[in-house]
Amino acid sequence: MMKHFLVEHDRDDLAWVTFDKAGESTNTLSAETMEEFAELLDHLKKQSLRGVIVRSGKASGFIAGADVAEFIAIKTPGEAMSLVRRGWSTFQKLAALPFPTVALVKGFCMGGGLELALACRYRIAVDDPATRFALPEVMLGIIPAWGGMMRLPRVVGPNAALDMMLTGRAIDGKRAKRMGLVDALVPERVMHNAARSMMMEAPAARKLPFAQNLLMMPVMRHFVAVGARKQVLKRARPEHYPAPYSIIEHWEKHDGDPFAMEPTHPHSIAAISQHPTTGNLIRIFGLQERMKSLGKQSSFIAKRVHVVGAGTMGGDIASWCVLRGLTVTLQDQSPQKLAPAMERAADLFERRLRDRRLVRDALDRLIPDVTGAGVRGADVVIEAIFENLAVKQALFATIESQAKPTALLASNTSSLKLADIGATMRDPTRLVGIHFFNPVAQLQLVEIVAGERTAPRWPEDAAAFVRAIDKLPLPVKDSPGFLVNRVLGPYMAAAFRMLEEGMQPEMLDKAATEFGMPMGPIELADVVGLDICLAAGRAISGESPGSNESPARLVNLVAAKKFGKKSGEGYYRWENGKPVKTAAGNIPAGVTERLISPYIAEAKKAVAEGIVSDADLADAGLIFSTGFAPFRGGPMHYAATL
Ligand code: NAI
């Protein structure tokens, strides 16, 4: 009796294998499901069949990948190798079946799930926006060792395969068809017929075009590998992130065979399973899942959003919500003030949707609203006007009198106290903070702020809303700078102080990126805007605008209207969206420490004060906002390992 698989034979001698993991809403490949699948394959092999169709019994998708909980449990290289062997040999069995096999994919097909599909002779994808293929192992610091490194290059060619494996990028159905990852892309209503006919006709398996095949030859592999290493080096240092280099090495030297490399080789599976990065990345994945589950208690569903203030933040919050399928009314004082946000939105839709009809539909869902009529019909109202308490209070008086009683009322304020904004409301328990980060489309984290008087239901609804627009909610207390800006503050201040001492901006930025930050603090200040940095620094430290405690050079640059990237000059001169930098000098001893330790000290203080509920959430929050070196596992975790 099988627990996770159902096999049905039809009159054409086809076996329909439905994977439906017991007790779960998503199919994952655990030790138990893999064992059952291997037994099933042994059994099928002995039958005389026209073909085998593998499909999913879950509405959510095909297969999400391996069961990550089992990676977390791995302690020794031996355990890592046996997990690899289990998947590898099971999929070898699938590939060796003496009759045609097809994976019928609707929804996500990730990691081990894609490796399973690659071990089938054919793949059919259902044409649906939810259908996505990826090998995201590299993001967890591991490698696609269940046959993916061997089979994917044979199916789509080495360049496309390496791109997928080294970035973890997901591919939609149309793209998968174009690159040959799937043999057919069909509408859902004909998916079963398509699988049946493919089995009955059993066309010759697709071959790589000549030029791609050439790249598979050993000499050419070397050149492809050199190019790939160069690309990876731009994004990840080998000592910080060994997995992508391991993938390249396995493909180049061993044709993707995970058992061929000496276990002592720094890129072997045994070695990377013991590398601290791997444990840290897997831990972060777990924390990300934890954040994704926040807001699950709430049944709040938003269809309409009203955003007030179409500036940097409001405009981008509005377009992001539209991109995620919501209808948004965007309010500002005049059509002229709305125009730049509408233009940026059109840009975002073009880039992300790449389909004329979808772009047009998105534009239809973004409604300019000078009078603010949208408040009445909105499920969520987000205020993102400039940072002025009295004006925000007046605005919320209007919003409160017009909004539906069930509507979520939120401010995007960075530096005002939520309790102060809500102080003049009839019902201050309704106000919640939904604090996005700039640039909205790129940063996953959103802080959910509960003020002193906020009733508990609203932050929960806010977390549900943030999940619905595919961001990660982090509940924080209403305290200056919340978590993220508060922790960034002392770090940026330390950088500014060192600049005042005459240190070179390039050198400071290099110290930070070598530590593993995505961008150095000086470049970051230029990107955020020096005016905003100065104001934020003053707000968090409680300094009055007239005093002269702020770094002199920063104050002077702001006075000279040199705001950074947006004005073309700040600490750096900006050309074509890039800072003009001179070569960075050597990093003197102690500089990195002086830069990073204030960050860590502040994170510890914030956790101790209960700004976030625990150290794990602080780590996750700071990684998904400030990009704190993910391979170090977050500032709190890093501090604990020092
Ligand atoms: P901004 O100055 O770019 O945009 C503000 C917009 O609000 C302007 O277009 C203005 O015309 C409009 N506005 C002002 N009063 C209005 C009113 N009564 N009714 C309708 N529209 C009105 O400001 P930005 O940078 O977008 O900031 C907005 C809020 O977001 C602030 O509370 C800020 O603290 C917060 N924030 C800013 C971040 C940033 O990086 N800029 C990051 C996260 C939060």
XYZ file of C-alpha atoms and ligand atoms in Angstrom:
686
model
C 0.000 0.000 0.000
C 1.489 3.336 -1.030
C 1.021 6.441 1.022
C 2.189 9.241 -1.247
C 1.709 7.919 -4.780
C -1.297 6.655 -6.654
C -0.865 4.508 -9.777
C -3.696 4.078 -12.270
C -3.470 1.943 -15.394
C -5.628 2.813 -18.378
C -6.729 0.792 -21.390
C -3.841 2.110 -23.474
C -1.390 0.449 -21.052
C -0.292 3.772 -19.694
C 0.529 4.092 -16.009
C -0.575 7.412 -14.496
C 1.513 8.100 -11.423
C 0.067 10.814 -9.194
C 2.339 12.225 -6.511
C 0.178 13.417 -3.627
C 2.225 13.671 -0.467
C 0.111 12.538 2.461
C -0.806 15.143 5.053
C 0.741 18.102 3.222
C -0.510 20.750 0.823
C 2.741 20.734 -1.137
C 4.732 17.871 -2.668
C 8.289 17.700 -1.371
C 10.833 14.933 -1.804
C 11.559 13.593 1.659
C 13.410 10.372 2.510
C 10.078 8.620 2.846
C 8.564 9.821 -0.438
C 11.792 9.060 -2.306
C 11.909 5.549 -0.936
C 8.331 4.920 -1.956
C 8.975 6.374 -5.406
C 12.032 4.131 -5.863
C 9.991 1.038 -4.943
C 7.265 2.118 -7.318
C 9.785 2.449 -10.154
C 11.165 -1.053 -9.442
C 7.636 -2.320 -9.666
C 6.763 -0.467 -12.896
C 9.954 -1.633 -14.569
C 8.721 -5.226 -14.502
C 5.454 -4.431 -16.241
C 4.860 -4.110 -19.934
C 3.677 -0.564 -20.382
C 3.311 1.917 -23.256
C 4.457 4.706 -20.995
C 4.427 6.356 -17.595
C 2.996 9.781 -16.856
C 4.112 11.496 -13.650
C 1.822 14.233 -12.384
C 0.928 15.996 -9.144
C -2.184 15.551 -7.052
C -1.761 18.991 -5.513
C -3.459 22.155 -6.672
C -0.443 24.128 -5.456
C 1.978 22.788 -8.036
C 4.068 19.861 -9.221
C 6.961 19.423 -6.737
C 8.531 22.141 -4.566
C 11.853 20.307 -4.273
C 13.627 18.310 -1.618
C 12.446 18.465 1.971
C 14.646 21.240 3.379
C 14.054 20.095 6.962
C 16.164 17.046 6.116
C 19.111 19.232 5.021
C 18.986 21.072 8.326
C 19.413 17.747 10.103
C 22.567 16.817 8.182
C 25.634 16.778 10.401
C 28.358 14.764 8.657
C 29.719 14.538 5.092
C 28.604 10.892 5.118
C 24.996 11.904 5.750
C 25.203 14.479 2.964
C 26.534 11.870 0.532
C 23.839 9.357 1.364
C 21.137 11.978 0.784
C 22.703 12.709 -2.596
C 22.986 9.003 -3.437
C 19.344 8.373 -2.604
C 18.089 11.027 -5.033
C 20.638 10.291 -7.714
C 19.954 6.553 -7.857
C 16.176 6.953 -7.713
C 16.198 9.306 -10.678
C 18.622 6.989 -12.501
C 15.955 4.295 -12.145
C 13.370 6.649 -13.607
C 15.626 7.521 -16.539
C 16.338 3.829 -17.178
C 12.695 2.702 -17.471
C 12.331 0.744 -20.701
C 9.369 2.778 -21.955
C 8.567 6.462 -22.564
C 8.072 8.671 -19.539
C 6.694 12.174 -19.243
C 6.441 14.715 -16.436
C 3.177 16.624 -16.680
C 3.857 19.913 -14.916
C 1.348 22.444 -13.709
C 2.543 25.032 -11.176
C 5.970 25.076 -9.576
C 8.571 22.481 -10.473
C 11.598 23.249 -8.354
C 14.908 21.736 -7.342
C 14.564 17.979 -6.908
C 11.180 18.248 -8.629
C 12.825 19.567 -11.781
C 15.535 16.912 -11.507
C 12.768 14.318 -11.443
C 11.176 15.883 -14.523
C 14.581 15.944 -16.254
C 14.940 12.202 -15.655
C 11.751 11.659 -17.679
C 12.131 11.369 -21.443
C 9.663 14.241 -22.044
C 8.256 17.196 -20.174
C 4.909 18.875 -20.789
C 4.087 22.183 -19.128
C 0.663 23.666 -18.616
C 0.517 27.222 -19.919
C -0.267 29.031 -16.684
C 1.465 31.928 -14.897
C 2.024 29.626 -11.887
C 4.045 27.137 -13.934
C 7.674 27.770 -13.086
C 10.871 25.783 -13.345
C 14.002 26.388 -11.289
C 17.018 24.806 -9.672
C 17.319 27.083 -6.627
C 19.791 24.849 -4.746
C 22.601 27.374 -5.110
C 20.658 29.851 -2.979
C 20.831 27.353 -0.128
C 24.544 26.823 -0.666
C 24.001 23.364 -2.145
C 24.079 21.934 -5.671
C 21.623 20.047 -7.913
C 23.235 16.667 -7.342
C 20.269 14.393 -8.094
C 21.128 14.423 -11.773
C 20.305 18.050 -12.533
C 23.912 19.076 -13.209
C 24.209 16.209 -15.691
C 20.818 16.328 -17.414
C 19.936 20.013 -17.646
C 22.906 20.950 -19.890
C 21.975 18.077 -22.230
C 18.419 19.359 -22.516
C 18.864 23.142 -22.818
C 22.569 23.491 -23.601
C 25.353 24.371 -21.167
C 25.007 28.151 -21.147
C 21.301 28.224 -20.355
C 21.735 25.368 -17.883
C 24.568 27.062 -16.016
C 22.583 30.273 -15.930
C 19.662 28.480 -14.262
C 21.868 26.543 -11.858
C 24.123 29.449 -10.881
C 21.382 32.013 -10.330
C 18.527 29.775 -9.168
C 16.319 31.855 -11.460
C 12.814 30.581 -12.226
C 11.669 30.108 -15.815
C 8.028 30.348 -16.874
C 6.273 27.955 -19.252
C 6.750 30.055 -22.386
C 10.445 30.513 -21.782
C 10.805 26.826 -20.889
C 9.264 25.921 -24.238
C 11.481 28.342 -26.121
C 14.658 27.012 -24.555
C 13.644 23.388 -24.989
C 13.275 22.589 -21.306
C 9.762 21.335 -22.067
C 8.647 19.510 -25.206
C 5.177 21.009 -25.196
C 3.306 23.890 -23.619
C -0.424 23.229 -23.517
C -3.608 24.733 -22.095
C -4.765 23.037 -18.910
C -7.913 21.530 -20.451
C -5.894 19.396 -22.863
C -3.020 18.492 -20.556
C -4.015 14.880 -20.066
C -4.684 14.311 -23.753
C -1.348 15.890 -24.586
C 0.436 13.518 -22.214
C -1.440 10.541 -23.603
C -0.611 11.363 -27.212
C 3.012 11.985 -26.384
C 3.196 8.521 -24.847
C 1.391 6.890 -27.766
C 3.491 8.627 -30.416
C 6.755 8.553 -28.451
C 8.599 10.972 -30.747
C 12.385 10.870 -30.798
C 13.712 12.711 -27.752
C 14.751 16.255 -28.559
C 18.435 16.687 -29.479
C 20.568 19.705 -28.753
C 21.355 21.892 -31.749
C 24.820 21.300 -33.220
C 26.447 24.411 -31.755
C 25.176 23.629 -28.267
C 26.378 20.065 -28.586
C 29.810 21.302 -29.494
C 29.970 23.201 -26.210
C 29.523 19.905 -24.390
C 32.895 18.632 -25.673
C 35.650 18.608 -23.025
C 37.806 21.358 -24.590
C 34.836 23.619 -25.137
C 33.507 22.912 -21.654
C 36.610 24.486 -20.312
C 35.906 27.758 -22.109
C 32.265 27.749 -21.074
C 33.370 27.126 -17.476
C 35.910 29.958 -17.553
C 33.201 32.344 -18.745
C 30.761 31.126 -16.113
C 33.318 31.507 -13.302
C 33.974 35.061 -14.398
C 30.257 35.854 -14.230
C 29.898 34.314 -10.776
C 32.957 36.134 -9.478
C 31.172 39.428 -10.101
C 28.474 38.458 -7.615
C 29.980 36.003 -5.136
C 33.421 35.381 -3.729
C 34.447 31.715 -3.712
C 35.449 31.824 -0.039
C 31.997 33.193 0.881
C 29.887 31.173 -1.554
C 31.483 27.896 -2.703
C 28.341 26.288 -4.199
C 28.253 28.023 -7.610
C 31.930 27.204 -8.137
C 31.207 23.624 -7.167
C 28.455 23.399 -9.791
C 30.766 24.680 -12.518
C 33.536 22.290 -11.451
C 31.194 19.297 -11.331
C 29.883 20.020 -14.792
C 33.209 20.906 -16.371
C 35.305 18.078 -14.978
C 32.804 15.342 -14.153
C 29.785 15.840 -16.395
C 27.653 16.550 -13.334
C 28.492 13.287 -11.557
C 28.432 14.107 -7.833
C 30.501 11.072 -6.840
C 33.523 11.624 -9.063
C 35.201 14.447 -7.166
C 37.687 13.670 -4.382
C 35.975 14.324 -1.038
C 38.990 16.419 -0.039
C 38.421 18.813 -2.962
C 37.108 22.147 -1.609
C 34.207 21.957 -4.091
C 33.180 18.399 -3.301
C 29.779 17.768 -1.779
C 31.467 16.528 1.379
C 33.323 19.837 1.661
C 30.441 22.169 0.923
C 28.115 20.273 3.240
C 30.500 21.249 6.060
C 31.064 24.835 4.911
C 29.491 27.347 7.338
C 27.807 29.181 4.440
C 25.661 26.150 3.674
C 24.265 25.907 7.197
C 23.723 29.661 7.318
C 21.874 29.839 4.001
C 19.661 26.898 4.909
C 18.928 28.545 8.238
C 17.937 31.772 6.486
C 15.650 29.805 4.209
C 13.948 28.447 7.332
C 13.610 31.965 8.742
C 12.160 33.177 5.469
C 9.562 30.399 5.649
C 8.802 31.533 9.191
C 8.178 35.089 8.003
C 6.020 33.778 5.200
C 3.789 32.069 7.730
C 3.182 35.305 9.674
C -0.274 36.677 9.048
C -1.691 33.202 8.374
C -4.035 33.581 11.360
C -5.784 36.449 9.623
C -8.400 35.883 6.927
C -7.973 39.434 5.647
C -8.158 39.690 1.868
C -7.498 42.949 0.045
C -8.729 43.693 -3.455
C -8.497 47.474 -3.506
C -5.723 49.600 -2.150
C -5.671 53.376 -1.825
C -2.268 55.049 -1.582
C -1.946 58.721 -0.587
C 1.213 60.457 -1.771
C 2.670 59.572 -5.161
C 6.295 60.375 -4.341
C 9.274 58.033 -4.219
C 7.577 55.588 -1.900
C 3.843 55.976 -2.544
C 4.243 55.694 -6.301
C 6.313 52.543 -6.037
C 4.112 50.953 -3.374
C 1.116 51.533 -5.632
C 2.744 50.017 -8.717
C 3.997 47.032 -6.736
C 0.478 46.288 -5.435
C -0.845 46.538 -9.001
C 1.852 44.168 -10.226
C 0.684 41.660 -7.604
C -2.832 41.812 -9.049
C -4.561 44.409 -6.870
C -6.478 47.461 -8.026
C -4.988 50.684 -6.698
C -6.163 54.270 -6.522
C -3.190 56.589 -6.181
C -3.776 60.010 -4.703
C -1.674 63.152 -4.838
C -2.370 66.853 -4.963
C -2.393 67.314 -8.747
C -2.132 65.341 -11.990
C 1.396 66.765 -12.381
C 2.434 65.200 -9.088
C 0.966 61.869 -10.161
C 2.610 61.809 -13.577
C 6.129 60.633 -12.609
C 4.719 57.759 -10.529
C 2.500 56.661 -13.420
C 5.501 56.705 -15.744
C 7.636 54.666 -13.368
C 4.766 52.203 -12.973
C 4.470 51.727 -16.741
C 8.198 51.072 -16.798
C 7.979 48.461 -14.055
C 5.074 46.676 -15.759
C 6.923 46.556 -19.093
C 10.014 45.099 -17.456
C 8.264 42.567 -15.267
C 5.273 41.477 -17.347
C 6.707 41.553 -20.873
C 3.308 40.868 -22.400
C 1.310 43.680 -23.998
C -2.035 42.466 -22.719
C -0.801 41.980 -19.161
C 0.848 45.423 -19.181
C -2.360 47.021 -20.406
C -4.411 45.238 -17.721
C -1.949 46.380 -15.066
C -2.146 49.981 -16.262
C -5.935 49.713 -16.083
C -5.680 48.663 -12.452
C -3.675 51.765 -11.472
C -6.105 54.641 -11.122
C -4.929 58.238 -10.609
C -7.097 59.881 -7.991
C -6.639 63.584 -7.293
C -9.791 63.914 -5.179
C -9.161 60.909 -2.967
C -12.440 59.267 -3.928
C -10.738 55.859 -3.735
C -10.610 55.854 0.072
C -14.267 54.827 0.367
C -13.917 51.609 -1.591
C -10.465 50.611 -0.346
C -9.631 47.553 1.765
C -6.235 49.043 2.586
C -5.299 52.720 2.806
C -1.579 53.483 2.862
C -0.383 56.986 3.666
C 2.964 57.890 2.106
C 2.993 61.678 2.111
C 5.989 63.704 3.269
C 7.181 63.412 6.829
C 5.070 66.031 8.634
C 3.102 65.118 11.737
C 0.353 67.754 11.551
C -0.367 67.089 7.883
C -0.448 63.335 8.455
C -2.814 63.785 11.398
C -5.173 65.925 9.331
C -5.069 63.404 6.517
C -5.954 60.509 8.809
C -8.932 62.453 10.170
C -10.345 62.526 6.636
C -9.376 58.954 5.857
C -10.947 57.654 9.055
C -14.241 59.392 8.349
C -14.491 57.961 4.824
C -12.930 54.490 4.935
C -14.856 51.241 5.360
C -14.878 50.076 8.991
C -12.985 46.920 7.978
C -10.314 48.795 6.020
C -6.714 48.611 7.152
C -5.396 52.127 7.821
C -1.635 52.333 7.524
C 1.195 54.841 7.511
C 4.505 54.313 5.749
C 6.293 56.727 8.070
C 9.988 56.127 8.713
C 10.669 58.444 11.582
C 7.440 59.616 13.194
C 5.931 57.795 16.109
C 2.850 55.914 15.039
C 1.177 56.722 18.315
C 1.605 60.444 17.558
C 0.087 60.152 14.090
C -2.849 58.250 15.545
C -3.270 60.542 18.546
C -5.916 62.699 16.877
C -7.892 59.831 15.349
C -11.343 59.008 16.660
C -10.208 55.395 16.969
C -6.409 55.319 17.307
C -6.441 51.547 17.815
C -6.936 51.215 14.045
C -3.666 52.737 12.922
C -0.843 50.427 11.955
C 2.527 51.033 10.307
C 3.363 49.290 7.037
C 6.916 50.408 6.432
C 8.327 49.581 3.007
C 11.954 49.990 1.962
C 13.361 51.825 -1.005
C 13.487 50.551 -3.791
C 10.142 48.880 -3.140
C 10.325 46.453 -6.068
C 13.685 45.102 -4.917
C 13.544 44.864 -1.142
C 11.476 42.024 0.221
C 11.101 43.156 3.788
C 8.231 45.266 5.109
C 8.110 46.257 8.776
C 4.701 45.988 10.415
C 4.531 48.520 13.196
C 2.187 48.205 16.135
C 1.804 51.460 18.059
C 1.131 51.578 21.792
C -2.594 51.692 21.182
C -2.880 49.616 18.008
C -5.360 46.758 18.470
C -3.773 43.331 17.774
C -6.023 42.452 14.850
C -4.623 45.187 12.597
C -0.950 44.126 12.569
C -2.139 40.601 11.794
C -4.262 41.828 8.901
C -1.321 43.953 7.778
C 0.969 40.907 7.766
C -1.600 38.994 5.695
C -1.759 41.895 3.243
C 2.036 42.063 3.001
C 2.173 38.324 2.245
C -0.526 38.732 -0.395
C 1.676 41.211 -2.238
C 4.581 38.779 -1.874
C 6.711 40.645 0.615
C 8.074 39.455 3.947
C 6.405 40.961 7.022
C 8.465 41.738 10.126
C 6.445 42.771 13.193
C 8.246 45.546 15.085
C 7.563 47.881 17.976
C 6.829 51.580 17.515
C 10.224 52.957 18.440
C 12.565 55.368 16.581
C 13.898 53.766 13.391
C 11.937 50.567 14.141
C 14.462 47.766 13.578
C 16.124 48.298 10.230
C 16.829 52.023 10.114
C 17.799 51.969 13.754
C 20.466 49.330 13.146
C 21.669 51.020 9.964
C 22.014 54.341 11.805
C 25.136 53.668 13.920
C 26.747 51.785 11.031
C 26.263 54.714 8.677
C 27.330 57.126 11.406
C 30.552 55.156 11.881
C 31.208 55.348 8.141
C 30.571 59.113 8.075
C 32.853 59.569 11.078
C 35.671 57.713 9.366
C 35.159 59.895 6.283
C 35.528 62.972 8.462
C 38.821 61.498 9.667
C 39.933 61.598 6.060
C 39.451 57.978 5.056
C 38.738 57.328 1.417
C 35.071 56.553 0.548
C 36.150 53.847 -1.918
C 38.180 52.118 0.783
C 35.276 52.146 3.257
C 32.916 50.752 0.639
C 35.432 48.049 -0.193
C 35.773 47.084 3.473
C 32.003 46.634 3.669
C 31.628 44.639 0.451
C 34.556 42.424 1.339
C 32.807 41.696 4.593
C 29.816 40.684 2.470
C 27.475 43.679 2.393
C 25.784 44.108 -1.011
C 26.888 47.743 -1.230
C 29.246 49.906 0.807
C 27.815 52.500 3.248
C 29.001 55.565 1.312
C 27.541 54.385 -1.975
C 24.385 53.410 -0.082
C 24.132 56.914 1.391
C 24.406 58.384 -2.112
C 21.719 56.007 -3.390
C 19.292 56.657 -0.534
C 19.870 60.418 -0.791
C 22.084 62.408 1.576
C 19.169 64.676 2.551
C 17.212 61.625 3.677
C 20.244 60.211 5.518
C 20.764 63.461 7.366
C 17.098 63.773 8.313
C 16.900 60.111 9.349
C 20.066 60.372 11.413
C 18.722 63.431 13.206
C 15.310 61.859 13.761
C 16.743 58.672 15.225
C 19.291 60.418 17.427
C 16.796 63.080 18.477
C 19.124 65.851 17.337
C 17.530 69.162 16.361
C 18.089 70.449 12.792
C 19.900 73.567 14.105
C 22.579 71.721 16.063
C 25.923 70.749 14.591
C 26.394 67.184 15.795
C 25.915 65.716 12.318
C 29.013 65.011 10.212
C 30.172 68.321 8.726
C 30.814 66.978 5.250
C 27.332 65.472 5.092
C 25.743 68.728 6.245
C 27.775 70.703 3.670
C 26.900 68.384 0.801
C 23.204 68.625 1.635
C 23.449 72.434 1.911
C 25.066 72.460 -1.552
C 22.139 70.358 -2.835
C 24.499 67.488 -3.574
C 22.092 64.741 -2.551
C 23.869 61.798 -4.187
C 22.654 59.667 -7.083
C 19.414 61.587 -7.637
C 21.184 64.945 -8.062
C 24.204 63.529 -9.910
C 26.665 64.144 -7.099
C 27.090 63.346 -3.418
C 30.128 61.688 -1.915
C 30.622 60.314 -5.431
C 29.936 61.797 -8.820
C 27.298 59.716 -10.643
C 27.397 58.949 -14.326
C 24.806 56.801 -16.107
C 23.449 55.632 -12.777
C 26.872 54.501 -11.520
C 29.233 56.116 -9.005
C 32.578 57.196 -10.420
C 35.135 55.584 -8.107
C 38.896 55.686 -7.992
C 40.854 52.586 -7.005
C 40.335 51.734 -3.352
C 43.419 51.749 -1.167
C 44.360 48.943 1.208
C 42.042 48.506 4.123
C 43.905 49.407 7.325
C 43.585 46.972 10.219
C 40.524 47.567 12.359
C 38.480 49.474 9.768
C 36.060 46.647 8.997
C 35.608 46.038 12.699
C 34.893 49.741 13.372
C 32.318 49.693 10.585
C 30.503 46.463 11.429
C 30.588 46.377 15.217
C 28.195 49.349 15.693
C 25.723 47.539 13.418
C 25.925 44.395 15.495
C 25.836 46.236 18.807
C 22.689 48.082 17.765
C 21.020 44.876 16.550
C 21.715 43.323 19.952
C 20.277 46.347 21.740
C 17.141 46.312 19.597
C 16.599 42.621 20.338
C 17.184 43.183 24.045
C 14.586 45.967 24.010
C 12.073 43.701 22.318
C 11.809 45.775 19.113
C 11.470 42.391 17.378
C 10.301 39.232 19.092
C 13.598 37.331 18.904
C 17.122 37.254 17.528
C 16.198 34.972 14.610
C 13.639 37.436 13.295
C 16.155 40.246 13.696
C 18.621 38.297 11.548
C 16.035 37.575 8.893
C 14.740 41.132 8.889
C 18.182 42.655 8.534
C 19.212 40.254 5.774
C 16.086 40.860 3.693
C 16.371 44.645 4.013
C 19.972 45.754 4.462
C 21.369 42.659 2.741
C 23.608 41.867 5.724
C 26.031 39.213 4.404
C 23.634 36.238 4.048
C 26.471 33.712 4.165
C 27.221 34.887 7.707
C 23.683 33.979 8.742
C 22.638 37.426 9.998
C 24.227 39.810 12.509
C 22.986 38.098 15.679
C 24.050 34.679 14.469
C 27.388 36.049 13.303
C 27.990 37.711 16.673
C 27.213 34.433 18.414
C 29.767 32.554 16.305
C 32.585 35.078 16.842
P 8.144 62.262 -1.357
O 8.437 63.632 -0.926
O 8.897 61.652 -2.479
O 6.616 62.145 -1.725
C 5.572 62.671 -0.944
C 4.374 62.926 -1.857
O 3.244 63.177 -1.055
C 4.548 64.114 -2.776
O 4.301 63.711 -4.110
C 3.502 65.108 -2.281
O 2.943 65.851 -3.321
C 2.474 64.190 -1.680
N 1.633 64.811 -0.666
C 2.017 65.614 0.349
N 0.945 65.955 1.085
C -0.130 65.384 0.534
C -1.497 65.343 0.846
N -1.992 65.985 1.902
N -2.321 64.639 0.054
C -1.829 63.964 -1.001
N -0.548 63.940 -1.347
C 0.314 64.639 -0.584
O 8.280 61.371 -0.014
P 8.756 59.859 0.134
O 10.215 59.799 0.169
O 8.001 59.015 -0.810
O 8.256 59.551 1.619
C 6.893 59.365 1.921
C 6.758 58.680 3.278
O 7.420 57.419 3.217
C 7.393 59.428 4.426
O 6.582 59.229 5.573
C 8.736 58.743 4.598
O 9.190 58.795 5.944
C 8.394 57.330 4.240
N 9.493 56.518 3.737
C 10.437 56.985 2.850
C 11.470 56.184 2.360
C 12.449 56.707 1.356
O 13.485 56.054 1.138
N 12.193 57.840 0.706
C 11.586 54.786 2.825
C 10.515 54.349 3.672
C 9.533 55.193 4.123
